[in-house]
Structure formats: structure tokens, C-alpha cells
Short mmCIF file of C-alpha atoms in Angstrom, two decimals:
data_model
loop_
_atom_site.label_atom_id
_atom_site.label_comp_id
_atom_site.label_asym_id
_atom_site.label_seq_id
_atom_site.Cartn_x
_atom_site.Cartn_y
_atom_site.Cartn_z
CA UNK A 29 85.84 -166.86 146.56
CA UNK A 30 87.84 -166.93 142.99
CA UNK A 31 90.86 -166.52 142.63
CA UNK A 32 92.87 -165.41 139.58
CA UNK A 33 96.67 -166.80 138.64
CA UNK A 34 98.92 -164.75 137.03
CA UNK A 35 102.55 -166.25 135.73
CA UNK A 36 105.23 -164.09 133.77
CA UNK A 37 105.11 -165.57 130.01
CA UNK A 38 106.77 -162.88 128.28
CA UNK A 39 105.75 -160.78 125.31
CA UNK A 40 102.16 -160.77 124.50
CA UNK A 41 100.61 -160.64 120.75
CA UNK A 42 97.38 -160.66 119.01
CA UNK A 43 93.80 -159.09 119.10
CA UNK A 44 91.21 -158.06 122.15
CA UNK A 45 88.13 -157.45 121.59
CA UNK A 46 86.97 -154.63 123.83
CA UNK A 47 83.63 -154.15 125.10
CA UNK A 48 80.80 -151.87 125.37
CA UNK A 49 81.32 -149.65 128.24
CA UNK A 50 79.99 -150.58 131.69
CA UNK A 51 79.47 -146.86 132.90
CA UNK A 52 78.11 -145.50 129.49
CA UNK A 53 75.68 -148.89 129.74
CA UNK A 54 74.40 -148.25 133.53
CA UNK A 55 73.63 -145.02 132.24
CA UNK A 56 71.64 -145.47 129.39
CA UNK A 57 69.71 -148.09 131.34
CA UNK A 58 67.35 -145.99 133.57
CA UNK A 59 66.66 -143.98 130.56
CA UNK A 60 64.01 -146.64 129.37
CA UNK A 61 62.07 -145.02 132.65
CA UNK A 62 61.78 -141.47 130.70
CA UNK A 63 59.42 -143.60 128.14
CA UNK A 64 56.51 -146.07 127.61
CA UNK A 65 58.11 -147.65 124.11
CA UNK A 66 60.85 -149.64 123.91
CA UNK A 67 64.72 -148.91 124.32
CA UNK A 68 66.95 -151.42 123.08
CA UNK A 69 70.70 -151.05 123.80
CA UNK A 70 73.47 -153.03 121.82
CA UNK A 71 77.01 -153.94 122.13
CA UNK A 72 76.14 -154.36 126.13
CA UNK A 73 78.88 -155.21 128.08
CA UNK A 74 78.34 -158.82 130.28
CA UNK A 75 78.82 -157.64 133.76
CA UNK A 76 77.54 -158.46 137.35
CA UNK A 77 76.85 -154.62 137.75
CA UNK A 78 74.21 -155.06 134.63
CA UNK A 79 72.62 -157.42 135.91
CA UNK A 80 71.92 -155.79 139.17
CA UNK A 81 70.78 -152.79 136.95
CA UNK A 82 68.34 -155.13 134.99
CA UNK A 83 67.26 -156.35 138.21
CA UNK A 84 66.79 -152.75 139.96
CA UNK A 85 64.71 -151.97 136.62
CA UNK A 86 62.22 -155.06 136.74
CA UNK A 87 61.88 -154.27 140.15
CA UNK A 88 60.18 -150.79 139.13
CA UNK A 89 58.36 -152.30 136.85
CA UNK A 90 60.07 -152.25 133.69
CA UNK A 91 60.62 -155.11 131.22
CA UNK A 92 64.21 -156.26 130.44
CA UNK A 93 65.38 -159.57 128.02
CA UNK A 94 68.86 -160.02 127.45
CA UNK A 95 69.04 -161.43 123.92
CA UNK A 96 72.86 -162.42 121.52
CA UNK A 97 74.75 -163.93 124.43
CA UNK A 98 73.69 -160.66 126.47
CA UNK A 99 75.20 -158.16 124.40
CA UNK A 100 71.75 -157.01 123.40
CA UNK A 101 69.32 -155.30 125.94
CA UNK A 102 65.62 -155.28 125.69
CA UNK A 103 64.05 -152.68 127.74
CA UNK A 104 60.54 -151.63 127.77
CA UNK A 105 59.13 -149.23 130.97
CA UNK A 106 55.01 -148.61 129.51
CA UNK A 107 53.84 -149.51 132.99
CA UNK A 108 55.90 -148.79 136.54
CA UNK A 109 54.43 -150.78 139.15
CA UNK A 110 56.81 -149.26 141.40
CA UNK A 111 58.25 -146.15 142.38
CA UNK A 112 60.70 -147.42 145.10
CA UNK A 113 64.51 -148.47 144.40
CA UNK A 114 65.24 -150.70 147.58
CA UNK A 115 68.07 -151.20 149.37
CA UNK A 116 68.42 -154.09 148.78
CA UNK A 117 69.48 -153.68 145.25
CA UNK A 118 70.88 -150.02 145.15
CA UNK A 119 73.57 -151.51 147.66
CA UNK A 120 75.40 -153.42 145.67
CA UNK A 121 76.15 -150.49 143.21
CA UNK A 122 76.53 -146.73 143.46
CA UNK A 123 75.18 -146.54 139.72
CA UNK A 124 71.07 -147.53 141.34
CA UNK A 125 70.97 -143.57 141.66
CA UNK A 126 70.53 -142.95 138.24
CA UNK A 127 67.11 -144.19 138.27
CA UNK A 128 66.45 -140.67 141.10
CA UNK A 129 66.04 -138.27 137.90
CA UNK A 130 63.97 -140.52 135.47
CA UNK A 131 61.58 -141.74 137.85
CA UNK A 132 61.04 -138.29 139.30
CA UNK A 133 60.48 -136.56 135.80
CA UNK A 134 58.04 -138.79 134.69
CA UNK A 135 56.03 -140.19 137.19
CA UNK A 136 56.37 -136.87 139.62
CA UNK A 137 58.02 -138.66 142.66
CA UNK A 138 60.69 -141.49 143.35
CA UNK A 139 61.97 -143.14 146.34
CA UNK A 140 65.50 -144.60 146.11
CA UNK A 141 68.13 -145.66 149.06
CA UNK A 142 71.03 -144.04 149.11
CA UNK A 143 74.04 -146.02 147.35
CA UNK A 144 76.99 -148.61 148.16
CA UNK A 145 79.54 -150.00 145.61
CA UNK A 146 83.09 -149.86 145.57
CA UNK A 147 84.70 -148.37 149.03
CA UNK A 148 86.23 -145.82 147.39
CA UNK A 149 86.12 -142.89 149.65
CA UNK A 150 82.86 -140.46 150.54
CA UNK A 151 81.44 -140.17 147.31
CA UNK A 152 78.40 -138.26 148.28
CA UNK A 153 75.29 -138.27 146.21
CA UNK A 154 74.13 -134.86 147.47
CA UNK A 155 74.98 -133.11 143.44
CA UNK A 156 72.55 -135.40 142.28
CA UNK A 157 70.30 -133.97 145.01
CA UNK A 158 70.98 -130.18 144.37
CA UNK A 159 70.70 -130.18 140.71
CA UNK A 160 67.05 -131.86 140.80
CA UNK A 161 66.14 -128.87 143.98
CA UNK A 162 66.96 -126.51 140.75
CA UNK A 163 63.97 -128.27 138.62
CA UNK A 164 62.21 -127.58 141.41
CA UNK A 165 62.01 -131.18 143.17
CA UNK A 166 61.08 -131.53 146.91
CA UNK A 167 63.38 -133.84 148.77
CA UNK A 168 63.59 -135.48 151.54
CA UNK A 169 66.28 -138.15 153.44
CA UNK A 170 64.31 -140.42 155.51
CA UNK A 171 65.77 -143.65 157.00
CA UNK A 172 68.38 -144.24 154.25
CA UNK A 173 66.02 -143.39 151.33
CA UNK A 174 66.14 -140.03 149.35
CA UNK A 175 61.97 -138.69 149.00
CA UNK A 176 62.05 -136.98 146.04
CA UNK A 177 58.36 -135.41 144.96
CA UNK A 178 58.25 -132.97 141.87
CA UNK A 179 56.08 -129.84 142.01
CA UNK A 180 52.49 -129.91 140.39
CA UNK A 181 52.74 -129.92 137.02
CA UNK A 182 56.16 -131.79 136.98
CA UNK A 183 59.39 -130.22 137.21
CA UNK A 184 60.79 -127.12 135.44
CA UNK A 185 63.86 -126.07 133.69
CA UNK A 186 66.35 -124.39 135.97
CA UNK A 187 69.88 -123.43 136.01
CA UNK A 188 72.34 -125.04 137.72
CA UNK A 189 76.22 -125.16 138.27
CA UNK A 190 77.84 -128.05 139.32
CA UNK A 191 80.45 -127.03 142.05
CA UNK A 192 82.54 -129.74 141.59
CA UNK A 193 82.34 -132.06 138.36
CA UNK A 194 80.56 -135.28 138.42
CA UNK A 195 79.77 -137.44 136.19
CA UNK A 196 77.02 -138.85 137.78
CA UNK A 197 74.86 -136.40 138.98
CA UNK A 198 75.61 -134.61 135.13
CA UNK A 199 73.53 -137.78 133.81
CA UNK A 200 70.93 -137.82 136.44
CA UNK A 201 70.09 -133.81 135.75
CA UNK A 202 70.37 -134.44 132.36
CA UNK A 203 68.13 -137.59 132.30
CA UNK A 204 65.66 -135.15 134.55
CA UNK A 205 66.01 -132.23 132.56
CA UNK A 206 64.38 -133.56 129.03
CA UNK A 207 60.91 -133.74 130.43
CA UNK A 208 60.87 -130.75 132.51
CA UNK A 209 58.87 -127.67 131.28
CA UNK A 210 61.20 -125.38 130.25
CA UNK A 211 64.83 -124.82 129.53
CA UNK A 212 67.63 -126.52 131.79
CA UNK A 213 71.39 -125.16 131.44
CA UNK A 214 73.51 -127.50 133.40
CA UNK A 215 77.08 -125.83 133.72
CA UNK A 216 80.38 -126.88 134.64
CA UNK A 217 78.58 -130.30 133.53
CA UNK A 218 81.04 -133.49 133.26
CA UNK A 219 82.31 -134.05 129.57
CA UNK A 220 83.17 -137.60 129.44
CA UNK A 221 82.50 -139.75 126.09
CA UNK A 222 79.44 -141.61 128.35
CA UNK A 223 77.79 -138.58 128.39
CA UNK A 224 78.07 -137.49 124.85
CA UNK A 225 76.48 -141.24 124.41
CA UNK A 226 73.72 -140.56 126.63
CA UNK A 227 72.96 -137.65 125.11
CA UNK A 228 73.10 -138.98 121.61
CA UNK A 229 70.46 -141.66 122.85
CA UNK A 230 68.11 -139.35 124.34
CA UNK A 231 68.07 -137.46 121.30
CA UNK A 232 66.95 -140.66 119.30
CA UNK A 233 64.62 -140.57 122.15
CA UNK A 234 62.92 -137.16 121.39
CA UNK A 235 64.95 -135.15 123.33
CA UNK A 236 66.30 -131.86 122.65
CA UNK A 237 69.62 -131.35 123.69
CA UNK A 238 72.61 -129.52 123.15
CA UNK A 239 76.38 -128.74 123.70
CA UNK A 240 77.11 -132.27 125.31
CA UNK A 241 81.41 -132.96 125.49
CA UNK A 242 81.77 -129.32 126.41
CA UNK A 243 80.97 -127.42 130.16
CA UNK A 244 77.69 -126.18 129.37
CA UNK A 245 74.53 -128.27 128.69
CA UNK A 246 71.02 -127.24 127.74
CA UNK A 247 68.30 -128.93 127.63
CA UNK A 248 64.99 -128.12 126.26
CA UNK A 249 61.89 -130.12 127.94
CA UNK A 250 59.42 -132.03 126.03
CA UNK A 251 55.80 -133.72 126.73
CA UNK A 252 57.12 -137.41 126.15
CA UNK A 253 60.30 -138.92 124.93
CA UNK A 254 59.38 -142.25 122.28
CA UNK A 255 61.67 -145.49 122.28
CA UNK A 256 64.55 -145.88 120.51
CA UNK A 257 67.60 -148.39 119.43
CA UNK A 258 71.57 -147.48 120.52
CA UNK A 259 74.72 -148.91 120.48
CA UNK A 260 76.91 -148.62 123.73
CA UNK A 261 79.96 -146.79 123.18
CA UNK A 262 83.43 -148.40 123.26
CA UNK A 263 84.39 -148.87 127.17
CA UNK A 264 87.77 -146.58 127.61
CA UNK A 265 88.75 -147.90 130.78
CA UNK A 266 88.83 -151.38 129.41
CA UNK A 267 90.76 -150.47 126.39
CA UNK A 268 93.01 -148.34 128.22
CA UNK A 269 93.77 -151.55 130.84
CA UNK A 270 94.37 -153.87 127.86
CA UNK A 271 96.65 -151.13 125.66
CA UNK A 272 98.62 -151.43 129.03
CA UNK A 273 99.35 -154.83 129.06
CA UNK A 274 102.12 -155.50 125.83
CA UNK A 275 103.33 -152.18 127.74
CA UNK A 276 104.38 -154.07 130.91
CA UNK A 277 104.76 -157.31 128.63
CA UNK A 278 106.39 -156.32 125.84
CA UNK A 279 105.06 -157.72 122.47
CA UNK A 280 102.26 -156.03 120.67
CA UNK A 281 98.45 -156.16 121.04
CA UNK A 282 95.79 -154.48 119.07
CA UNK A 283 92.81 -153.57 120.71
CA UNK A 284 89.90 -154.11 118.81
CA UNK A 285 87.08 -150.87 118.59
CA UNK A 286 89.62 -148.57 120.31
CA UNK A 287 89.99 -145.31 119.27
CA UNK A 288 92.42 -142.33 120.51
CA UNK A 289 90.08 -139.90 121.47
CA UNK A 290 88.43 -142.05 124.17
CA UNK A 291 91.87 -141.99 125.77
CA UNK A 292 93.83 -138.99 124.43
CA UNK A 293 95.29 -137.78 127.50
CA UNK A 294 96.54 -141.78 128.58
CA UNK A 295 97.94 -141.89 125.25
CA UNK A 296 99.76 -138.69 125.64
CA UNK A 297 101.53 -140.33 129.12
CA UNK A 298 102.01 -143.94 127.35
CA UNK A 299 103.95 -141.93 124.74
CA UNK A 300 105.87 -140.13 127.02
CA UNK A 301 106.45 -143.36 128.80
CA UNK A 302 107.82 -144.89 125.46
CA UNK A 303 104.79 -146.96 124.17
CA UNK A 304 103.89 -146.77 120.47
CA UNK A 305 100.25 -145.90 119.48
CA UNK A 306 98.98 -146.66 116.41
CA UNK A 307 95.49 -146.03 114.98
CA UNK A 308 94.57 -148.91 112.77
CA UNK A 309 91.24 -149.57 110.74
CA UNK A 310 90.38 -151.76 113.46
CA UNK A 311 91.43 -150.30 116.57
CA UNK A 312 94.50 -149.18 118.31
CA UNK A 313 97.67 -151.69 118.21
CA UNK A 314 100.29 -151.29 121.14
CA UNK A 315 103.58 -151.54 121.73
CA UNK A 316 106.58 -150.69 123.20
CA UNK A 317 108.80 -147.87 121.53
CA UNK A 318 112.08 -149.29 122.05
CA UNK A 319 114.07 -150.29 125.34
CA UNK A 320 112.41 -150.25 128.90
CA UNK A 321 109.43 -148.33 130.15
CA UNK A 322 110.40 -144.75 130.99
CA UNK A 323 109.48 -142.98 134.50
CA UNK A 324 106.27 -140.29 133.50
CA UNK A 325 104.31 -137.74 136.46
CA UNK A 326 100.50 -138.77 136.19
CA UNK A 327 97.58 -136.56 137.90
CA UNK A 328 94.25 -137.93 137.43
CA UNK A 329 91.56 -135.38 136.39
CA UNK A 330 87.83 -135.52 134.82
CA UNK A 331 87.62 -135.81 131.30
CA UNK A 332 89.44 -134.63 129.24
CA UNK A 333 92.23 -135.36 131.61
CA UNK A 334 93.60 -138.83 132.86
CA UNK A 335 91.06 -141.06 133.84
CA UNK A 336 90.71 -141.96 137.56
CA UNK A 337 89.95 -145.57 136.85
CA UNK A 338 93.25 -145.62 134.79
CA UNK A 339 95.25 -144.89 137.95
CA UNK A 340 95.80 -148.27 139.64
CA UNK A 341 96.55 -149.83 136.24
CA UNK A 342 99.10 -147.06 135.01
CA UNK A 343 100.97 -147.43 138.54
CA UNK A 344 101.66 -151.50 137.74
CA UNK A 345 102.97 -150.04 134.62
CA UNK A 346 105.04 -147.27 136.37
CA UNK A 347 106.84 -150.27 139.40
CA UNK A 348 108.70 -151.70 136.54
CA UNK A 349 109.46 -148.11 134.60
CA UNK A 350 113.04 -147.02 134.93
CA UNK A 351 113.40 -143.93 137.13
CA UNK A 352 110.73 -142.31 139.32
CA UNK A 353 107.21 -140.70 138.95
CA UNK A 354 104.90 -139.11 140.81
CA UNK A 355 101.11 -140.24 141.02
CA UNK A 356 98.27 -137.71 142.18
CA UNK A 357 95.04 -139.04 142.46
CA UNK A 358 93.01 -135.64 142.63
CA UNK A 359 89.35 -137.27 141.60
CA UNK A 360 88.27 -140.06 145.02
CA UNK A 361 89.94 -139.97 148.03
CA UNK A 362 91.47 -143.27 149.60
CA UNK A 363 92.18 -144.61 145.73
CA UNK A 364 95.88 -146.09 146.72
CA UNK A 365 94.87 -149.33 147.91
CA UNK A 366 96.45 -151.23 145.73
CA UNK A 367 99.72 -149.71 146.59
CA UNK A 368 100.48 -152.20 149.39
CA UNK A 369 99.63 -155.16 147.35
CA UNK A 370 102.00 -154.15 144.78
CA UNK A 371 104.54 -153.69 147.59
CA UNK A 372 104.13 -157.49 148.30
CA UNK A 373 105.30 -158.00 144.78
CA UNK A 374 108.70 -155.74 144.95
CA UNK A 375 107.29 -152.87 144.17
CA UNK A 376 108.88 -149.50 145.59
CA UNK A 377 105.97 -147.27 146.48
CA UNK A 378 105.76 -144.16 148.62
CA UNK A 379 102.25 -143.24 149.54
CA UNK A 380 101.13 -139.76 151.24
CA UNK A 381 98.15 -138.81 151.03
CA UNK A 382 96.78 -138.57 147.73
CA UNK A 383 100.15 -138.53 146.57
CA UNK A 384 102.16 -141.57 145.25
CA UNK A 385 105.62 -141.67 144.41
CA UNK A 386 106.62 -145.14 142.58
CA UNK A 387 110.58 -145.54 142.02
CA UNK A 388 110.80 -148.25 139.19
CA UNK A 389 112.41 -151.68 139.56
CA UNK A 390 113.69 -154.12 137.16
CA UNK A 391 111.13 -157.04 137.91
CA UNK A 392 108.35 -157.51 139.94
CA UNK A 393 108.04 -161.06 141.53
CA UNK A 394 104.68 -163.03 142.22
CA UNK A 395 103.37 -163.19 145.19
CA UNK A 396 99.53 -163.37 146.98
CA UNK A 397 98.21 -160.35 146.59
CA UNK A 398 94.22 -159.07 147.11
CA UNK A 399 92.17 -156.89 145.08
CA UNK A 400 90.52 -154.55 147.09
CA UNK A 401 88.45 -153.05 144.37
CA UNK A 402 87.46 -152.93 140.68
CA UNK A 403 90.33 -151.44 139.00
CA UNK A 404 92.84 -152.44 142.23
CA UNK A 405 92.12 -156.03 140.91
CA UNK A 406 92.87 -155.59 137.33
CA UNK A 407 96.31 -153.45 138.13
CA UNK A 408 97.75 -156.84 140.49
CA UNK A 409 97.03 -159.07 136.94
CA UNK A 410 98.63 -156.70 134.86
CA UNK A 411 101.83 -156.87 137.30
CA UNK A 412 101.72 -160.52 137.63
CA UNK A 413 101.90 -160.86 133.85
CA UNK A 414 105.36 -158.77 134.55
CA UNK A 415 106.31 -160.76 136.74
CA UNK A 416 108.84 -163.61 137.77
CA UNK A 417 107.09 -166.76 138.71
CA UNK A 418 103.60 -167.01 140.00
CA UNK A 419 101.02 -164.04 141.27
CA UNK A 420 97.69 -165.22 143.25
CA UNK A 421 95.25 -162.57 142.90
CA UNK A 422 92.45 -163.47 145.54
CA UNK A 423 89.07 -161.80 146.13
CA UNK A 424 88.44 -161.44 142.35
CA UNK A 425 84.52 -160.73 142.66
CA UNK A 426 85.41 -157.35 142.10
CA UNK A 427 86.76 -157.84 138.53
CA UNK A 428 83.20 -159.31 137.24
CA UNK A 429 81.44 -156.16 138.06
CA UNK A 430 83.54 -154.52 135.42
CA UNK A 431 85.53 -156.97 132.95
CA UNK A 432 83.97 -159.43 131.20
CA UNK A 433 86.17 -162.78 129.98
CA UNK A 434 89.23 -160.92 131.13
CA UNK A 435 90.84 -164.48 131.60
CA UNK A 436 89.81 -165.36 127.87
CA UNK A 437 91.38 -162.00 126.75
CA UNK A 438 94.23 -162.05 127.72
CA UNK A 439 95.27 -165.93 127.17
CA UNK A 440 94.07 -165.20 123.67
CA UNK A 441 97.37 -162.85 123.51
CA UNK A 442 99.46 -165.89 125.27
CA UNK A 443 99.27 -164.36 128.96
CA UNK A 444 99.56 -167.61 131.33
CA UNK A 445 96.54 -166.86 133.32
CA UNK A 446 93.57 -168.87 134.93
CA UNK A 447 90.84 -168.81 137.07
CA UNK A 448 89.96 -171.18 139.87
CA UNK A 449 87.42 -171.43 141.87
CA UNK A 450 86.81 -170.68 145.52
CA UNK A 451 85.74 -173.60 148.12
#
């Protein structure tokens, strides 16, 4: 396996591109099975994960041609040669669900296997589930695959509140909900910026939608949906890593297609941390206020709140802040891992429950250190760029499902940082 080297070079400055966003991009894949003309998504992000989602795709049937260095996505669905998502893809990523409420509203019934991905606690798929019972779908779990079979006549509107939020099952009701007959009012649905974009797209597609980025979504069906052409929306969790990174450095880094209200609430704790903002024609350029990074409380929440997937990142950040703040990870249980890793670095970490309390120390110092997800890897590069001598981030694997050329990146803003490759 990879592994990624990390050595403290001081203050960072320049420009990072940032890309399309991963979760808005497995999203608005599966909608290409809602239609028989072609969907072409832009500004695609060059991950593992969309790769496995092209491949989940062709395996259904559906046509998909990566074109412009794979930032360009090709999709056409006019004939499904199969209505079964296998296990053998859907494992590798929690995301393969998303396919559930397209295939079902179409064609009338769907088999997918239930999910894997990133070990981050239960994560049940049983929303998705619930809200397609309220269109009227019959399901069934049978030997790790969901049955899902929609009424004669195809599914009709319902209403349904979520009882928790989720973002997920929010896209695959939605998705669902624009060819059932009827009128579909999702409620307490998820607000996040991916969902506004999926939204926009289906509209281009012939859907009728309204009241996406607020609680309450309806959704009026239609016979067909037509194809369409859509660029991905600006990935948030990326640009909020990167903005972090002259933060722990020092130096300053503008981040190239950023914009504030994609990240409002982590820009309200940067500034209260004592990191400057700035909105620029461009992007968003970063830096430090004045001084050393202060101590700041964080509580991760759905959007509009802090982002989850900004927690691991925001805690390298908070081990070299001076005084001490309190983490609360309300949104995935089990989402500390990282915390021990960092520990092997110097950091001063007090985990209980989903509760951590980070004291701040002056410098963190390299060490071997292994990612144990996604966002867990990113957070160990962004404290070995902070810290003295040389950090060996191993099991990197994770990092490709959801950072493209993060190596490239951030040399490009003079971080002393490689990759080498595994035996």
C-alpha cells in the first residue's frame, strides 16, 4: 500500500484549484437512470469512488465515457439490461444506494445489496427504505439485497418526514419522487448545497421541483424526465480541508472556486479561531489573523451547521491552537479515530464518547501514523505539514476515494510532501 510523507516546511502560499464535489457527483450519477437521453456532467471530480459509480452504472446497463482528462462525464441510460446492483460493486461504497430510487421509479422494481464504504459507525440505509414505502414501493431484504417492486402503475406521491436528517436517503426520495404520479412533500429533508445541485439538474431534466436548501421539499411527478448537461458544484469539504492548511501552516493560500456560503458555519469557527477569510473574484484566500491559532468549541451538525467531514481536519487544526476546545461529533458515531494517531504525533486529546476535548500544544512532531478513513487520512497530512521533522502517513487508499492530486496541491503551495509507493 501507498504511503504519503509529510515534512514541516513552513508557511505555505499560492493557488489550489478545488474540485467538483465527490458527494454532489455520486449523486447526480444515478440520475441518468430516471431517463433514456443523455446526461452529461462537468467539472467531475477524478476519484476511485467515481469510478466504481461508472462501473455500478454500466453494469445496469447504462453508457458512461469519461472525456477532458475525466472531468467530463458521458452518461446515457436508453436501455437497462439490468435491474440488479451487485455486491460486488455496492461494497466498496455506501453511495451504490442511490441507484434504489431511480431504478425503482422508472423501470417499477430494483434489486440492490445493501452498502459498505467507510467504517464509520451503523449508518443504516433503512430512511432510504421508509421514504420509498411512502410512494408506495413493496420491499423486501433477502440475503443482503433490498427487493424493491413499485405498485402497478408505478409509484405515487406521498408524504413523508424524515425522522432524523439524511442526506442520502433526501436524494434517493427525491430522485424517486419526480416520476411518481402525484405530489411528493419530503419534510425535515437534508439542505446541503449537493442537494440544491441535484435538484437544479433534475429540473434541467424535466422535473418539477421545489423549495430545495430549506426543510420542506415537493415534488410534482411527471411521465418522463429528457437528458440534460450540468456542472458539478464546488466540493466544500475539499475547500474547507485546503482553507485549513495556511491555517496550521501559516502563509496564505487562495482556494480557487470557493465560495463562503458552501462553508459559512466553518468560516464562522476559523474566524473565531483567528483565520482571515477573504472573498476574492476567484475564490476564497486564507490566512492567519495575527499570532497563533486560538482554542474554538466545534459541534458538528447537518447543513447549515459544521460539516461532519470537516471534523477530523478542524481537530489537526485545534492540537496546535493555544488553549482548549471541545469537539462533539453529533452526526456518525465512532468518528474519533483519528484521535489516537494524532496522539502519536504529540497531540493532547481526550476522547469520551462522542466527545473530544483537544488541549493545544506548541508543535506537533512527525511520526508514523495510519489513516483509518477518508477524512482521518487527510487530517494526519494537514498535521504533518505542522509539524517538526518527518510524518509517514500509511494506508493512504482511503484519500483517492475522495481527493484527487492532493500531493500536486499542496506542493504547488511549497508543502514538502510525496507519495511512494507500496511493495
Amino acid at each position: 500500500m501507498d504511503s504519503i510523507i509529510v515534512t514541516g516546511n513552513g508557511p505555505l502560499s499560492g493557488q489550489i484549484p478545488i474540485a467538483g464535489a465527490k458527494n454532489a457527483c455520486l449523486t447526480l450519477m444515478p440520475a441518468t437512470l430516471l431517463s433514456d437521453e443523455p446526461l452529461t456532467l462537468t467539472n467531475a471530480p477524478r476519484l476511485s469512488d467515481i469510478r466504481t459509480m461508472s462501473v455500478l452504472l454500466q453494469s445496469l446497463g447504462a453508457e458512461v465515457q469519461s472525456l477532458q482528462d475525466s472531468q467530463v462525464l458521458a452518461m446515457s441510460s436508453h436501455e437497462l439490461t439490468s435491474l440488479r446492483a451487485d455486491y460486488d460493486i455496492v461494497r466498496k461504497m455506501r453511495a451504490s444506494i442511490l441507484v434504489l430510487g431511480p431504478m425503482l421509479a422508472r423501470e417499477g422494481y430494483a434489486e440492490v445489496s445493501l452498502p459498505g464504504g467507510c467504517a464509520i459507525g451503523a449508518r443504516p440505509v433503512d430512511l432510504h427504505l421508509r421514504a420509498l414505502e411512502a410512494m408506495g414501493a413493496q420491499l423486501e431484504l433477502k440475503e443482503g439485497y433490498v427487493h424493491a417492486r413499485a405498485p402497478k402503475g408505478g409509484l405515487t406521491g406521498g408524504t413523508f418526514t424524515f425522522p432524523v436528517v439524511s442526506v442520502g436517503a433526501t436524494e434517493n426520495a427525491l430522485m424517486a419522487a419526480t416520476l411518481a404520479r402525484g405530489t411528493t412533500v419530503l419534510k425535515n429533508a437534508a439542505r446541503e448545497p449537493e442537494i440544491v445541485d441535484l435538484a437544479q439538474c433534475l429540473r434541467k431534466m424535466g422535473a418539477q421541483i421545489s423549495g430545495e436548501g430549506t426543510d420542506t421539499i415537493e415534488i410534482q411527478g411527471v411521465d418522463r424526465l429528457g437528458g440534460a448537461t450540468h456542472r458539478v458544484v464546488t466540493d466544500r469539504i475539499e475547500l474547507g480541508t485546503y482553507m485549513l492548511a495556511p491555517a496550521i501552516c501559516g502563509g496564505e493560500v487562495e482556494c480557487l472556486g470557493g465560495r463562503i456560503e458552501l462553508v459559512q458555519s466553518f468560516c464562522e469557527k476559523l474566524d473565531a479561531a483567528g483565520i482571515s477569510v477573504e472573498e476574492t473574484e476567484t475564490g476564497l484566500k486564507v490566512a492567519r489573523k495575527n499570532g497563533r491559532v486560538q482554542a474554538v468549541d466545534v459541534t458538528t451538525e447537518p447543513f447549515p451547521g459544521f460539516p461532519t467531514d470537516l471534523q477530523a481536519q478542524m481537530m489537526a487544526l485545534l492540537c496546535v491552537a493555544e488553549g482548549t476546545s471541545v469537539l462533539e461529533e453529533k452526526i456518525f458515531e465512532n468518528r474519533f479515530m483519528h484521535a489516537p494517531e494524532l496522539m502519536r504525533m504529540g497531540a493532547k486529546i481526550d476522547v469520551h464518547g462522542g466527545t473530544a476535548k483537544v488541549t493545544g500544544v506548541d508543535r506537533l512532531k512527525g511520526a508514523p501514523v495510519m489513516a483509518t478513513d477518508l477524512r482521518a487520512s487527510v487530517s494526519l497530512i494537514l498535521a504533518g505539514l505542522a509539524a517538526e521533522g518527518e510524518t509517514v502517513v500509511n494506508r493512504v487508499y482511503h484519500l483517492d476515494r475522495g481527493y484527487e492530486h492532493v500531493v500536486r496541491k499542496l506542493s504547488g503551495v511549497g508543502a514538502k510532501i510525496e507519495r511512494v509507493k507500496g511493495e
